[in-house]
Short mmCIF file of N, CA and C in Angstrom, two decimals:
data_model
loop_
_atom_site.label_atom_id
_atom_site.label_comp_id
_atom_site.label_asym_id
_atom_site.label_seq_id
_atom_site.Cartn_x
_atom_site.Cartn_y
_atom_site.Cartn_z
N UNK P 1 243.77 22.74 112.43
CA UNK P 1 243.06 22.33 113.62
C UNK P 1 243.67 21.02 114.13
N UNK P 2 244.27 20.89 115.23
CA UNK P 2 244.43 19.80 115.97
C UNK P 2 243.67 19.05 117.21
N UNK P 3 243.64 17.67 116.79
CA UNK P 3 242.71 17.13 117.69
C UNK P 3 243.22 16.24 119.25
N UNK P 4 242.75 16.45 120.04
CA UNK P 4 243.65 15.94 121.33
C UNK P 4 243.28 14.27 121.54
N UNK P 5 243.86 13.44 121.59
CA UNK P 5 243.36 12.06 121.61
C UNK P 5 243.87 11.61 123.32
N UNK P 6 242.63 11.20 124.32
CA UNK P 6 242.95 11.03 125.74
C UNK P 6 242.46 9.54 125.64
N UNK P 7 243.24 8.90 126.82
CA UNK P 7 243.53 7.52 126.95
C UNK P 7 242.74 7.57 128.64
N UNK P 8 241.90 6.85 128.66
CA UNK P 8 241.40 6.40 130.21
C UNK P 8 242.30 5.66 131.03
N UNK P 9 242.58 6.46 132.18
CA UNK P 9 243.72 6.06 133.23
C UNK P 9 242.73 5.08 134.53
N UNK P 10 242.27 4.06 134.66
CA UNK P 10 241.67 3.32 135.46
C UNK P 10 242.16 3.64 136.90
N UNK P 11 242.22 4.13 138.25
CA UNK P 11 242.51 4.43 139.09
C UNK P 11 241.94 3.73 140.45
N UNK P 12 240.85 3.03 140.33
CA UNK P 12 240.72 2.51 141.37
C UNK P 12 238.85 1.52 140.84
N UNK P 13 238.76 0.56 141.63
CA UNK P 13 237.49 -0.65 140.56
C UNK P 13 237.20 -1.03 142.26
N UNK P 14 235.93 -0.98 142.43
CA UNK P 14 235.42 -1.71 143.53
C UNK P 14 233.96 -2.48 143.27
N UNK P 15 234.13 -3.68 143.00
CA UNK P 15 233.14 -4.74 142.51
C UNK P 15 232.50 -5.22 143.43
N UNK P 16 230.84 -5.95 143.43
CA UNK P 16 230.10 -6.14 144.79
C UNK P 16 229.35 -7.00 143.10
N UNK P 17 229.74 -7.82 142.72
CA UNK P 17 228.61 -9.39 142.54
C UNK P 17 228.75 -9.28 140.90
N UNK P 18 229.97 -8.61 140.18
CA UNK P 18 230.02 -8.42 138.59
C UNK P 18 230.75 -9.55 138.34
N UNK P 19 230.48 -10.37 137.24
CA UNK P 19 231.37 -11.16 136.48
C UNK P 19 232.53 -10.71 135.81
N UNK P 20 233.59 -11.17 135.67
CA UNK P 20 234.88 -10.77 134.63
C UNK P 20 234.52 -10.17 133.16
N UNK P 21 233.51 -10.90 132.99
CA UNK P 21 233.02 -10.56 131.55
C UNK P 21 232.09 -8.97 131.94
N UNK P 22 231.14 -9.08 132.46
CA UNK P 22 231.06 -7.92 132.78
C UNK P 22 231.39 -6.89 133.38
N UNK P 23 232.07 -6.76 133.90
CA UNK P 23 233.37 -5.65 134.42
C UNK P 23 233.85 -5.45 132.75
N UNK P 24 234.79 -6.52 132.52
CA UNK P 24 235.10 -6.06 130.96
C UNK P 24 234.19 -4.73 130.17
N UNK P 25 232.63 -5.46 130.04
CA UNK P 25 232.15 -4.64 129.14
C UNK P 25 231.66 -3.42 130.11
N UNK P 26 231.45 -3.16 131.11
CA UNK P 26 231.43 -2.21 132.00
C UNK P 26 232.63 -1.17 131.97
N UNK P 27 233.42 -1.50 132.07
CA UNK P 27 234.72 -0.62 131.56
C UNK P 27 234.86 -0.01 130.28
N UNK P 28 234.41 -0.63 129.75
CA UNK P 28 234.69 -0.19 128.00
C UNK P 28 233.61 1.00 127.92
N UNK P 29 232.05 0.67 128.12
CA UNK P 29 231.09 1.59 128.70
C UNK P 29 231.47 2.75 129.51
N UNK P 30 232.05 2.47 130.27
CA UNK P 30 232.89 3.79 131.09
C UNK P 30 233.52 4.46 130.16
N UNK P 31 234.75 4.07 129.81
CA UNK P 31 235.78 4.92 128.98
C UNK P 31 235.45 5.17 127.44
N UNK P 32 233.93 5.05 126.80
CA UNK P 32 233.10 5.72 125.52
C UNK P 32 232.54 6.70 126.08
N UNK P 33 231.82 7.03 127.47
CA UNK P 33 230.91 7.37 127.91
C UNK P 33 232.42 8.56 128.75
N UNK P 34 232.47 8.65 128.98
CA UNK P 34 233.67 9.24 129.85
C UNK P 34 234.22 10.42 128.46
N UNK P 35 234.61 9.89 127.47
CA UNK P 35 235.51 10.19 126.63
C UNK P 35 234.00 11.37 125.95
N UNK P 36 233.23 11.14 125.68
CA UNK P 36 231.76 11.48 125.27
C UNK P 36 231.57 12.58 125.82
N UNK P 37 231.61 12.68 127.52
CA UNK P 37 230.81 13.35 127.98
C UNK P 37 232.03 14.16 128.90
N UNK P 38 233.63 14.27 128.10
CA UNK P 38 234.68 15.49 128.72
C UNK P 38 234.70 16.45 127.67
N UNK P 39 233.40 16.74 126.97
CA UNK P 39 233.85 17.29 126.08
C UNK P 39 232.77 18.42 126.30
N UNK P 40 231.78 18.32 127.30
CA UNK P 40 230.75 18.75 127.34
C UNK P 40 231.22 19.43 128.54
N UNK P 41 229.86 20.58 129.53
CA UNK P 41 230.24 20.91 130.68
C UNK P 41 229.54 20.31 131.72
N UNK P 42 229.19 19.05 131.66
CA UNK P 42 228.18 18.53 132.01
C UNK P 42 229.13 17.78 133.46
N UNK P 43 228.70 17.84 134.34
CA UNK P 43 229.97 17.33 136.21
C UNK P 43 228.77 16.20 136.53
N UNK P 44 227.76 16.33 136.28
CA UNK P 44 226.87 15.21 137.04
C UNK P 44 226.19 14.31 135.93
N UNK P 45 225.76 12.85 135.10
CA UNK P 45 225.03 12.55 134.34
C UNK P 45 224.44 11.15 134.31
N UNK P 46 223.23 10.83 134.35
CA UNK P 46 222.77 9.37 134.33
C UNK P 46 222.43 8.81 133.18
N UNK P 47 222.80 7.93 133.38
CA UNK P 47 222.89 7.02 131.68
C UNK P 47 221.98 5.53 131.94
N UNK P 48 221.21 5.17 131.44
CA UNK P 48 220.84 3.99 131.02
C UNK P 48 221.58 2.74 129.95
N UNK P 49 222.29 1.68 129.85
CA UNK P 49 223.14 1.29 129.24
C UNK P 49 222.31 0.75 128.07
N UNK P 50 220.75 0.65 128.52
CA UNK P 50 220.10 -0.36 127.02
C UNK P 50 220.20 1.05 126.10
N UNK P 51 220.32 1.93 126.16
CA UNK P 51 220.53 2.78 125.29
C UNK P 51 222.11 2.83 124.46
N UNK P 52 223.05 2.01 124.54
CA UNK P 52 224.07 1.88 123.85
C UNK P 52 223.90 0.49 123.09
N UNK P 53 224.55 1.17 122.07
CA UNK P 53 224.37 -0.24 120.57
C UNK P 53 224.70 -1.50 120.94
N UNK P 54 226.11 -1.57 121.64
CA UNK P 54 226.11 -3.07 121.60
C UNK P 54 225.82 -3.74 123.14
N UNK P 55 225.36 -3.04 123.99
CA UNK P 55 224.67 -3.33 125.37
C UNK P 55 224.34 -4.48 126.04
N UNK P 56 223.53 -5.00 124.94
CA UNK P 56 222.44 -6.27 125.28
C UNK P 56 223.20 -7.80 124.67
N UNK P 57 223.95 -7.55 123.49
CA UNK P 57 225.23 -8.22 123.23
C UNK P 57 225.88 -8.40 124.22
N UNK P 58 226.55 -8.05 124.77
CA UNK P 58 227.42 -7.73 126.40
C UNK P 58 226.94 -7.96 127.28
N UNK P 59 225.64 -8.13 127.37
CA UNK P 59 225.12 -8.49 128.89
C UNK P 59 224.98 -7.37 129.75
N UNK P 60 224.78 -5.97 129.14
CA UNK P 60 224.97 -5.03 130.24
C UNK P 60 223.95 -4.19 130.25
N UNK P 61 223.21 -4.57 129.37
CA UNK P 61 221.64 -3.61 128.99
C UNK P 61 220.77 -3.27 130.04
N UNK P 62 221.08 -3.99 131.02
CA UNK P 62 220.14 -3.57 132.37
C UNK P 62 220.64 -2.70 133.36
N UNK P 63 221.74 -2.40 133.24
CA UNK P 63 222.80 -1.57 134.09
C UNK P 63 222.35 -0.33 134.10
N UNK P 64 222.74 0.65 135.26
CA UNK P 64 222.48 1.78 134.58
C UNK P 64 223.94 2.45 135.06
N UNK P 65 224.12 3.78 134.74
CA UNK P 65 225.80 4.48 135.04
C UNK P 65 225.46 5.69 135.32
N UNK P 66 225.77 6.14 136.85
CA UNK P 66 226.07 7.78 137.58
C UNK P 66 227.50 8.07 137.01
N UNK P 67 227.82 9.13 136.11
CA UNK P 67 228.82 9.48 136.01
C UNK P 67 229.11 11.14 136.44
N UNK P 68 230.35 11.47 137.18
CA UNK P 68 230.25 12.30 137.82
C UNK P 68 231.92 12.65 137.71
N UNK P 69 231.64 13.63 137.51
CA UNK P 69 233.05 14.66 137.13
C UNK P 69 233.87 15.33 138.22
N UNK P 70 234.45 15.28 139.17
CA UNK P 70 235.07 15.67 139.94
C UNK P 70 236.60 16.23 140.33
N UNK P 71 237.15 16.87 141.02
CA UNK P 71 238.25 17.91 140.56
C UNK P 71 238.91 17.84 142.39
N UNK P 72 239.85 16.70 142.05
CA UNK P 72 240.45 16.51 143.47
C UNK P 72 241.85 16.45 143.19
N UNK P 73 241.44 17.40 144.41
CA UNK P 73 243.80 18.34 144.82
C UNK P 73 244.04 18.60 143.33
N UNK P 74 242.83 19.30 142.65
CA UNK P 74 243.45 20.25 141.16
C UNK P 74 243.46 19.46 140.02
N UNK P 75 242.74 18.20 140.52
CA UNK P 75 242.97 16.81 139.33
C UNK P 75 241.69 16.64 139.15
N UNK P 76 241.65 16.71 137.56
CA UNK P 76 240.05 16.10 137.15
C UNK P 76 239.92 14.56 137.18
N UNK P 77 239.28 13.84 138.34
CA UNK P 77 238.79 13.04 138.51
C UNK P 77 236.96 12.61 137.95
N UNK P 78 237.31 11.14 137.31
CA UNK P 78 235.57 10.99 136.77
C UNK P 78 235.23 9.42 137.82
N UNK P 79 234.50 10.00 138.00
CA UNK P 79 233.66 8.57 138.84
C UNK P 79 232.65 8.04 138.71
N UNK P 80 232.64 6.57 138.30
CA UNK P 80 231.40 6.18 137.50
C UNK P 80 231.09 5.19 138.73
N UNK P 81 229.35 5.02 138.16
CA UNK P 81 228.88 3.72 139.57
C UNK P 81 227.62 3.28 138.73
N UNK P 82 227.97 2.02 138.47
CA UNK P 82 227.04 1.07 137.28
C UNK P 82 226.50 0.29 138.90
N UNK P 83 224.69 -0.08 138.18
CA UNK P 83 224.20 -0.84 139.25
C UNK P 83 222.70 -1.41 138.56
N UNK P 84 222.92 -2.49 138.76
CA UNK P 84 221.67 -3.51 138.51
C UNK P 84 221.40 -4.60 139.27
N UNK P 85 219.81 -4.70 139.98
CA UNK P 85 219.85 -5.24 141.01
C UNK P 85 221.25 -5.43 142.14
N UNK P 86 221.78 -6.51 142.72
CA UNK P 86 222.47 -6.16 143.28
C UNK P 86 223.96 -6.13 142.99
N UNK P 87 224.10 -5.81 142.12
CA UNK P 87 225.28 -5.86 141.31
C UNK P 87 225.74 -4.20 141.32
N UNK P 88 226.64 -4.03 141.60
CA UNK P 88 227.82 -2.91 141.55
C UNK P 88 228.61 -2.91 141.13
N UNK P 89 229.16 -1.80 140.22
CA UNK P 89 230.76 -1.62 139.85
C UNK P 89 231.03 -0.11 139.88
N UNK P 90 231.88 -0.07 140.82
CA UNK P 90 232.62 1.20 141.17
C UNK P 90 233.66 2.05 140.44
N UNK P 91 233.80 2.68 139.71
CA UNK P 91 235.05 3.16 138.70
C UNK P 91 235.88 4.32 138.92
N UNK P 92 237.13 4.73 139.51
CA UNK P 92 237.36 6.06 139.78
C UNK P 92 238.67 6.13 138.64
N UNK P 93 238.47 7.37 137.37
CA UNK P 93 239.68 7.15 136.14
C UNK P 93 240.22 8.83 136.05
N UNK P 94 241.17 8.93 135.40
CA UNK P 94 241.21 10.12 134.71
C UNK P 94 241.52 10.27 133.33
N UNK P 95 241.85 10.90 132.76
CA UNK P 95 241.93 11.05 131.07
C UNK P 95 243.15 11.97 131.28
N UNK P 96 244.37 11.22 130.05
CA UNK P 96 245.55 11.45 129.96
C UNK P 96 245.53 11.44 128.50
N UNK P 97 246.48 12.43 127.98
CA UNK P 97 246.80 12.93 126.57
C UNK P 97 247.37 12.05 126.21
N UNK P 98 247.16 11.40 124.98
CA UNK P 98 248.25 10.38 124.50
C UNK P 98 249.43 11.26 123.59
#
């Protein structure tokens, strides 16, 4: 049995009031959560972030994440959109075979 190991390809970040530090841990959240949920058949999913272990460590426990699976010009595209109060972070990635 061989196992496929995919690397998150970051493709495009549109920020509206996130700190460096949080973008950081916002990203990392993306690409666990991303990596998690290509394995499933699941195209649409909402996530709450206080529900991940190290969350509230990070500063990101209040966030929440639309992640959404999408398939543009034949390319699986994932698009995430974290938002707490007025804070946004926009994520558009794909997943590449290492």
């Amino acid at each position: 049995m061989s196992k496929l190991f995919y690397k998150g390809m970051v493709e495009d970040i549109q920020n509206e009031k996130c700190t460096d530090a949080e973008i950081e841990a916002l990203l990392a959240a993306f690409d666990y959560t991303v990596k998690r949920t290509a394995t499933t058949l699941a195209r649409k999913a909402w996530f709450a972030l206080e529900d991940y272990a190290t969350s509230k460590e990070r500063g990101i426990d209040r966030f929440t994440l639309m992640l959404e699976r999408r398939n543009v010009n034949g390319q699986e595209q994932w698009w995430g959109s974290f938002e707490y109060g007025g804070k946004k972070l926009k994520v558009i990635a794909m997943l590449e075979k290492n």
